[in-house]
Coordinates of C-alpha atoms in Angstrom, one line a residue:
M120 CA 39.5 -100.9 40.8
K121 CA 36.1 -100.1 42.1
Q122 CA 37.1 -96.5 42.8
K123 CA 38.2 -96.1 39.1
R124 CA 34.8 -97.3 37.8
L125 CA 32.9 -95.0 40.2
K126 CA 34.8 -92.0 38.9
S127 CA 34.2 -92.9 35.3
R128 CA 30.5 -93.1 35.9
L129 CA 30.4 -89.7 37.6
V130 CA 32.1 -88.1 34.7
Q131 CA 29.7 -89.6 32.2
R132 CA 26.7 -88.4 34.2
S133 CA 28.1 -84.9 34.3
V134 CA 28.6 -84.7 30.6
V135 CA 25.1 -85.9 30.0
M136 CA 23.6 -83.3 32.4
L137 CA 25.6 -80.5 30.7
G138 CA 24.3 -81.6 27.3
V139 CA 20.7 -81.6 28.5
M140 CA 21.1 -78.2 30.0
G141 CA 22.6 -76.7 26.8
L142 CA 19.9 -78.2 24.7
S143 CA 17.2 -76.7 27.1
L144 CA 18.7 -73.2 26.9
A145 CA 18.8 -73.4 23.1
V146 CA 15.2 -74.4 22.9
I147 CA 14.2 -71.6 25.3
A148 CA 16.2 -69.0 23.3
G149 CA 14.6 -70.2 20.0
C150 CA 11.1 -69.8 21.4
T151 CA 11.9 -66.3 22.7
A152 CA 13.2 -65.2 19.3
M153 CA 10.1 -66.5 17.6
E154 CA 7.9 -64.5 20.0
V155 CA 9.8 -61.3 19.2
L156 CA 9.7 -61.7 15.5
S157 CA 6.1 -63.0 15.2
P158 CA 3.3 -60.4 15.7
I159 CA 0.9 -61.2 18.5
R160 CA -2.6 -61.6 17.3
N161 CA -4.6 -61.3 20.5
S162 CA -6.7 -58.2 21.2
S163 CA -4.4 -56.9 24.0
S164 CA -1.4 -56.4 21.7
P165 CA -0.3 -52.8 20.7
E166 CA 0.2 -54.0 17.1
Q167 CA -2.0 -55.8 14.6
T168 CA -1.4 -57.3 11.2
G169 CA -3.4 -56.0 8.3
S170 CA -4.8 -57.9 5.4
Q171 CA -1.7 -57.4 3.4
G172 CA 0.5 -58.5 6.2
N173 CA 1.6 -54.9 7.2
V174 CA 2.0 -54.2 10.9
I175 CA -0.6 -51.8 12.2
K176 CA 1.0 -49.9 15.1
A177 CA -0.9 -48.6 18.1
V178 CA -0.5 -44.9 19.0
K179 CA -2.0 -42.3 21.3
T180 CA -3.3 -39.0 19.9
A181 CA -4.5 -35.6 21.3
T182 CA -6.4 -32.8 19.7
V183 CA -4.3 -29.7 18.8
T184 CA -5.6 -26.7 20.8
K185 CA -4.5 -23.3 21.9
Q186 CA -2.9 -23.2 25.3
R187 CA -1.3 -20.6 27.5
I188 CA 2.4 -20.8 26.7
G189 CA 3.4 -18.7 29.7
D190 CA 3.5 -15.1 31.0
P191 CA 3.7 -12.2 28.5
V192 CA 7.2 -11.7 27.1
E193 CA 8.8 -8.7 28.8
Q194 CA 11.9 -6.6 28.3
S195 CA 13.7 -4.2 30.6
A196 CA 13.5 -0.5 29.5
E197 CA 14.7 2.9 30.6
V198 CA 13.0 6.3 30.7
L199 CA 14.6 9.0 28.7
S200 CA 13.6 12.6 27.8
S201 CA 11.9 12.7 24.4
F202 CA 14.6 15.2 23.3
Q203 CA 17.1 17.7 24.7
V204 CA 17.3 21.4 23.7
T205 CA 20.3 23.6 24.4
V206 CA 19.6 27.1 25.7
N207 CA 21.8 29.6 23.9
A208 CA 22.3 33.3 24.8
K209 CA 21.2 35.4 21.7
T210 CA 23.1 38.4 23.0
G211 CA 25.9 39.2 25.3
G212 CA 25.8 40.7 28.7
D213 CA 26.3 40.2 32.4
V214 CA 24.1 37.9 34.5
D215 CA 21.8 40.2 36.5
Q216 CA 19.1 37.9 37.9
I217 CA 18.6 34.1 37.9
L218 CA 14.9 33.0 38.1
K219 CA 15.2 29.2 37.5
K220 CA 17.7 26.8 39.1
R221 CA 19.1 23.6 37.8
G222 CA 16.7 20.7 38.2
E223 CA 13.5 22.9 38.2
L224 CA 10.7 22.5 35.7
V225 CA 10.3 25.3 33.2
Q226 CA 7.5 26.2 30.8
E227 CA 8.0 27.3 27.2
G228 CA 8.6 31.1 27.1
E229 CA 9.3 31.3 30.8
V230 CA 12.3 33.6 31.8
I231 CA 15.3 31.5 33.1
F232 CA 17.6 34.5 33.8
R233 CA 18.1 38.1 32.9
L234 CA 21.2 39.9 31.5
K235 CA 22.1 43.5 31.7
S236 CA 24.0 45.4 29.0
S237 CA 24.7 49.2 28.9
D238 CA 25.8 48.9 25.3
A239 CA 22.4 47.4 24.3
V240 CA 20.6 50.3 26.1
L241 CA 22.8 52.9 24.4
Q242 CA 22.3 51.4 21.0
R243 CA 18.5 51.6 21.5
E244 CA 18.7 55.2 22.5
K245 CA 20.8 56.0 19.5
A246 CA 18.5 54.2 17.1
L247 CA 15.5 56.0 18.7
M248 CA 17.1 59.4 18.2
T249 CA 18.0 58.6 14.6
L250 CA 14.4 57.6 13.9
K251 CA 13.0 60.8 15.6
S252 CA 15.4 62.9 13.5
V253 CA 14.3 61.4 10.2
Q254 CA 10.7 61.7 11.2
E255 CA 11.1 65.3 12.2
G256 CA 12.9 66.1 8.9
Q257 CA 10.2 64.5 6.9
A258 CA 7.5 66.3 8.9
R259 CA 9.3 69.7 8.4
A260 CA 9.5 69.1 4.6
K261 CA 5.9 68.2 4.5
K262 CA 4.9 71.3 6.4
E263 CA 7.0 73.6 4.1
F264 CA 5.3 72.1 1.1
E265 CA 1.8 72.6 2.5
Q266 CA 2.7 76.3 3.3
A267 CA 4.0 76.8 -0.3
R268 CA 1.0 75.1 -1.8
N269 CA -1.4 77.2 0.3
S270 CA 0.5 80.4 -0.7
Q271 CA 0.2 79.5 -4.3
E272 CA -3.4 78.8 -4.0
N273 CA -4.1 82.1 -2.3
S274 CA -2.1 83.9 -5.1
R275 CA -4.2 82.0 -7.7
L276 CA -7.4 83.0 -6.1
E277 CA -6.3 86.6 -5.8
T278 CA -5.3 86.7 -9.5
I279 CA -8.7 85.4 -10.5
N280 CA -10.4 88.1 -8.5
T281 CA -8.1 90.8 -9.9
I282 CA -8.8 89.6 -13.5
K283 CA -12.5 89.8 -12.8
K284 CA -12.2 93.3 -11.5
M285 CA -10.0 94.4 -14.4
E286 CA -12.5 92.9 -16.9
Q287 CA -15.3 94.7 -15.1
G288 CA -13.3 98.0 -15.2
L289 CA -12.4 97.5 -18.8
E290 CA -16.1 97.2 -19.6
D291 CA -16.8 100.3 -17.6
S292 CA -14.0 102.1 -19.5
K293 CA -15.5 101.1 -22.9
R294 CA -18.9 102.4 -21.9
S295 CA -17.3 105.7 -20.7
L296 CA -15.4 106.1 -24.0
N297 CA -18.6 105.5 -26.0
K298 CA -20.4 108.1 -23.9
M299 CA -17.6 110.5 -24.3
K300 CA -17.7 110.1 -28.0
N301 CA -21.4 110.9 -27.9
D302 CA -20.6 113.9 -25.8
Y303 CA -17.9 115.0 -28.3
D304 CA -20.4 114.9 -31.1
K305 CA -22.7 117.1 -29.0
G306 CA -19.7 119.4 -28.2
L307 CA -19.7 118.4 -24.5
A308 CA -16.3 116.7 -24.6
T309 CA -12.9 117.6 -26.2
K310 CA -10.8 115.5 -28.5
A311 CA -8.1 115.4 -25.9
Q312 CA -10.4 113.8 -23.4
I313 CA -11.3 111.1 -25.9
E314 CA -7.7 110.4 -26.7
Q315 CA -6.9 110.2 -23.0
A316 CA -9.8 107.8 -22.4
Q317 CA -8.7 105.6 -25.4
T318 CA -5.1 105.5 -24.0
Q319 CA -6.4 104.4 -20.6
L320 CA -8.6 101.7 -22.1
K321 CA -5.7 100.4 -24.2
N322 CA -3.4 100.3 -21.1
A323 CA -6.1 98.5 -19.1
Q324 CA -6.5 95.9 -21.9
M325 CA -2.7 95.3 -21.9
D326 CA -2.6 94.9 -18.1
L327 CA -5.5 92.4 -18.3
E328 CA -3.8 90.4 -21.0
L329 CA -0.5 90.3 -19.0
L330 CA -2.3 89.1 -15.9
K331 CA -4.1 86.4 -17.8
Q332 CA -0.8 85.3 -19.4
K333 CA 0.8 85.1 -16.0
Q334 CA -2.1 83.0 -14.8
R335 CA -1.7 80.6 -17.7
T336 CA 2.0 80.1 -17.2
T337 CA 1.9 79.6 -13.4
V338 CA 3.1 76.1 -12.6
K339 CA 1.3 74.2 -9.8
I340 CA 3.6 73.4 -6.9
E341 CA 4.1 69.6 -6.4
P342 CA 5.7 68.0 -3.3
A343 CA 9.3 67.2 -3.7
P344 CA 10.1 63.5 -3.9
V345 CA 11.1 62.3 -0.4
S346 CA 13.1 59.0 -0.1
E347 CA 11.6 56.5 2.3
L348 CA 14.9 54.7 2.7
P349 CA 16.3 56.8 5.6
L350 CA 13.0 56.2 7.5
I351 CA 13.0 52.5 6.8
N352 CA 16.7 52.2 7.9
A353 CA 16.0 54.1 11.1
Q354 CA 13.0 51.9 11.9
L355 CA 15.0 48.7 11.3
E356 CA 17.8 49.9 13.5
L357 CA 15.3 50.6 16.3
Q358 CA 13.7 47.1 15.8
Q359 CA 17.1 45.5 16.1
A360 CA 17.9 47.4 19.2
D361 CA 14.6 46.5 20.7
Q362 CA 15.3 42.8 19.9
V363 CA 18.6 42.9 21.6
I364 CA 16.9 44.4 24.7
E365 CA 14.4 41.6 24.5
Y366 CA 17.1 39.0 24.3
L367 CA 18.5 40.1 27.6
E368 CA 15.7 38.0 29.0
V369 CA 16.8 34.4 28.3
K370 CA 13.7 32.3 28.0
A371 CA 13.0 28.5 27.8
P372 CA 12.5 27.4 24.2
V373 CA 10.5 24.3 25.3
S374 CA 8.8 23.0 28.4
G375 CA 10.8 20.5 30.5
A376 CA 13.4 20.0 33.2
L377 CA 16.4 22.4 33.3
T378 CA 19.2 19.9 33.8
E379 CA 22.1 22.2 33.2
M380 CA 22.5 25.9 34.0
P381 CA 26.1 26.8 35.1
L382 CA 25.6 30.5 35.7
E383 CA 25.9 32.8 38.7
P384 CA 25.0 36.5 39.0
G385 CA 27.7 38.8 37.7
M386 CA 29.1 36.2 35.2
S387 CA 29.7 37.5 31.6
V388 CA 27.9 35.7 28.8
S389 CA 28.8 36.1 25.1
A390 CA 26.3 36.0 22.3
G391 CA 25.7 32.4 21.1
A392 CA 27.1 30.8 24.3
S393 CA 25.4 27.6 25.6
V394 CA 23.9 28.6 28.9
G395 CA 21.6 25.6 29.7
L396 CA 20.0 22.3 28.8
I397 CA 16.3 21.5 28.9
Q398 CA 15.1 17.9 28.7
K399 CA 11.6 17.5 27.2
L400 CA 9.5 15.4 29.7
D401 CA 6.1 15.6 28.1
P402 CA 5.9 13.4 26.1
I403 CA 8.5 11.1 27.6
K404 CA 10.5 8.4 25.8
I405 CA 10.9 4.8 26.9
K406 CA 13.8 3.0 25.3
S407 CA 14.5 -0.7 25.2
L408 CA 17.1 -2.9 23.4
L409 CA 15.7 -6.0 21.8
N410 CA 17.4 -9.1 20.3
E411 CA 16.3 -10.3 16.9
D412 CA 13.8 -12.9 18.2
A413 CA 12.1 -10.3 20.4
T414 CA 11.5 -7.9 17.4
K415 CA 9.2 -10.6 16.0
Y416 CA 6.7 -9.9 18.8
V417 CA 6.8 -6.1 18.1
R418 CA 6.8 -5.6 14.4
G419 CA 3.4 -4.6 13.1
K420 CA 2.2 -3.3 16.4
K421 CA 1.3 0.3 17.2
E422 CA 1.5 0.3 21.0
L423 CA 2.8 -1.8 23.9
T424 CA 2.1 -2.1 27.6
Y425 CA 4.6 -0.8 30.2
Y426 CA 4.8 -0.6 33.9
L427 CA 7.2 0.4 36.7
S428 CA 8.9 -2.5 38.3
G429 CA 7.0 -3.6 41.4
A430 CA 3.9 -1.5 40.4
S431 CA 0.5 -3.0 39.6
R432 CA -0.7 -0.2 37.4
K433 CA 0.0 -0.8 33.7
N434 CA -0.3 1.7 30.8
K435 CA -0.1 1.7 27.0
G436 CA 2.6 3.5 25.1
E437 CA 2.7 4.3 21.4
I438 CA 5.6 2.8 19.4
S439 CA 7.5 5.7 17.9
Y440 CA 10.5 3.8 16.6
L441 CA 11.8 0.3 16.0
A442 CA 15.2 0.0 14.4
P443 CA 15.1 -1.8 11.1
V444 CA 18.6 -3.1 11.5
M445 CA 20.8 -4.1 14.4
D446 CA 23.1 -1.5 15.9
S447 CA 26.7 -2.6 15.3
Q448 CA 27.8 -1.4 18.8
T449 CA 25.0 -2.6 21.0
K450 CA 24.2 -5.7 18.9
A451 CA 20.5 -5.0 19.5
Y452 CA 17.4 -3.4 17.9
E453 CA 16.4 -0.1 19.5
L454 CA 12.7 0.2 20.5
N455 CA 11.2 3.6 21.5
L456 CA 7.8 4.3 23.0
E457 CA 6.4 7.8 23.2
V458 CA 4.2 8.3 26.3
P459 CA 2.2 11.3 27.6
N460 CA 3.6 12.6 30.9
H461 CA 1.5 15.5 31.9
D462 CA 2.1 14.9 35.6
V463 CA 5.8 14.3 35.1
S464 CA 5.5 11.0 37.0
L465 CA 8.0 9.4 34.7
K466 CA 11.5 10.9 35.0
P467 CA 14.7 10.1 33.0
G468 CA 16.7 7.3 34.6
M469 CA 13.7 5.3 35.8
K470 CA 13.6 1.5 35.0
L471 CA 10.5 0.0 33.5
R472 CA 9.2 -3.3 32.1
V473 CA 7.8 -3.4 28.6
Q474 CA 5.5 -6.2 27.6
L475 CA 6.2 -7.3 24.1
T476 CA 3.1 -9.6 24.1
D477 CA -0.2 -9.4 25.8
E478 CA -2.3 -12.1 27.5
E479 CA -4.2 -12.9 24.3
E480 CA -0.9 -13.6 22.5
Q481 CA 0.0 -16.1 25.2
M482 CA -2.8 -18.3 23.9
V483 CA -1.1 -20.2 21.1
I484 CA -1.1 -23.5 19.4
A485 CA 1.1 -25.6 21.7
I486 CA 2.0 -29.3 21.7
P487 CA 3.6 -31.6 24.3
T488 CA 7.4 -31.6 23.9
Q489 CA 7.4 -35.4 23.9
S490 CA 5.5 -35.4 20.6
L491 CA 8.3 -33.5 18.9
L492 CA 10.8 -35.3 16.6
K493 CA 14.0 -33.8 15.3
D494 CA 15.8 -34.5 12.1
G495 CA 19.0 -32.4 12.0
E496 CA 17.9 -28.8 12.3
D497 CA 14.3 -29.6 11.3
N498 CA 11.4 -30.4 13.7
F499 CA 8.6 -32.8 12.8
V500 CA 5.4 -34.3 14.3
F501 CA 3.0 -37.0 13.2
V502 CA -0.6 -36.0 12.5
L503 CA -3.4 -38.5 12.1
T504 CA -5.2 -38.0 8.8
G505 CA -8.4 -39.8 8.2
S506 CA -9.0 -42.6 10.7
D507 CA -5.9 -44.8 10.5
T508 CA -3.1 -43.0 8.6
V509 CA -0.4 -40.7 9.9
E510 CA 1.4 -37.9 8.1
K511 CA 4.8 -36.6 8.9
R512 CA 4.7 -32.8 9.2
K513 CA 7.6 -30.3 9.3
I514 CA 6.7 -27.6 11.8
Q515 CA 8.2 -24.2 12.9
I516 CA 8.5 -23.9 16.6
G517 CA 8.5 -20.8 18.8
R518 CA 8.6 -20.4 22.6
L519 CA 9.3 -23.3 24.9
N520 CA 7.7 -23.7 28.3
E521 CA 8.0 -27.3 29.5
P522 CA 6.1 -29.4 28.9
L523 CA 4.7 -27.3 26.1
Q524 CA 6.2 -26.2 22.8
E525 CA 4.7 -23.3 20.8
V526 CA 4.1 -24.1 17.1
L527 CA 4.2 -21.2 14.7
S528 CA 3.3 -23.2 11.5
G529 CA 2.8 -26.7 10.2
I530 CA -0.2 -27.8 12.2
K531 CA -3.7 -26.3 12.8
E532 CA -6.0 -26.2 15.7
G533 CA -8.3 -29.2 15.9
E534 CA -6.0 -31.7 14.2
Q535 CA -5.1 -35.0 15.8
L536 CA -1.5 -35.1 17.0
V537 CA 0.4 -38.3 17.7
I538 CA 1.8 -37.9 21.2
S539 CA 2.8 -41.5 22.0
G540 CA 4.4 -44.2 19.8
Q541 CA 5.6 -41.7 17.2
N542 CA 9.2 -42.9 17.3
Q543 CA 8.2 -46.1 15.5
L544 CA 6.3 -44.3 12.7
K545 CA 7.0 -43.4 9.2
D546 CA 5.1 -41.2 6.8
K547 CA 1.8 -42.7 5.6
D548 CA 1.9 -45.6 8.2
K549 CA -1.3 -47.3 9.2
V550 CA -2.0 -47.0 12.9
Q551 CA -4.6 -47.9 15.5
S552 CA -5.1 -44.7 17.5
A553 CA -6.4 -44.2 21.0
P554 CA -7.0 -40.8 22.6
S555 CA -4.7 -39.8 25.4
E556 CA -5.8 -40.2 29.0
G557 CA -6.8 -36.6 29.3
Q558 CA -9.0 -36.6 26.2
K559 CA -11.0 -39.8 26.7

């Protein structure tokens, strides 16, 4: 009986203790909830309550500055000849002498090899003989004309002298006739003598008139028209033959490296045949393939820096071409630099590095990555405006180099950026700001 009473008392005590413990836990939980929901008003709290009852949130800020985002952006590149020129034989013949071998440097106008052609020599001799024949024929015709003209001139002068003599003789005959008439009146001359003198005078007058008429009707000898066409044709034939002889020396059309020349002495070459390939090495071309993001660093620039891998020396090269659209096969944008190469230190096939940005471009507006907020595809930050209000800003980001993120647009140098506590903020929130540890 006593044991039953003892057990009953123990059960009652256990129930009471469990009730007390449950009540204590409920009180503690209620107090904790009140602490969470009620703002703390002491000075050490990160939040304060404003006059309107709004919560003022504590944040840390930092001044937006330009910082070095990293090393210059580089791209691999390859050295190529600026262009290639095919060497063609302008006439046919047999290879007689090779002066330049494959791989050697040649200068513009320098003889690479010589051809020989008996047909070309024969054609020149024939053209030369034709020209001489035409020239001799024209010279002979000219000489004959000069002789005929000189003969006519001599005849003309002789006729003039004869007329003068006949006129003088006619005057003398007239005076003699008059004297004879006077003598006839004096009985010193006969009538027959007078008639004879008159007849002689009349004949002399007739001869003089005939000679003058001949002088008037004489036509001056003019040179016969000589066609210049035979001479012109002969000269052209000789020029063509000389040109063929000149073409027997095959010369370099440009300066560069002779990369192909598959000929040996004695080989026959036909006119127009490709007999060599010259790569232009000065200037030289540097080619690189860029993705779309990389083209943003290049557009608008006139030159870029390049250097040989492992070399400390850097040089500038002029941008000669940047593809406006992506190549459908390479899926890239082609970039070409044109570089002077007087010493031929750069050769096709060499690998280079091209700097798409310089050291100055590495100094950009950059923010801590921890201050960046994302909303879908967009990027945002909070900027302190005034002394206690934040503004939510959409920004455009660029290069990433942890712990820094380049900002292309959206914020400016000198603005105050929220770098801690931004996750609890909304646009136009009131805040209590404190500078970051590094900017106190």
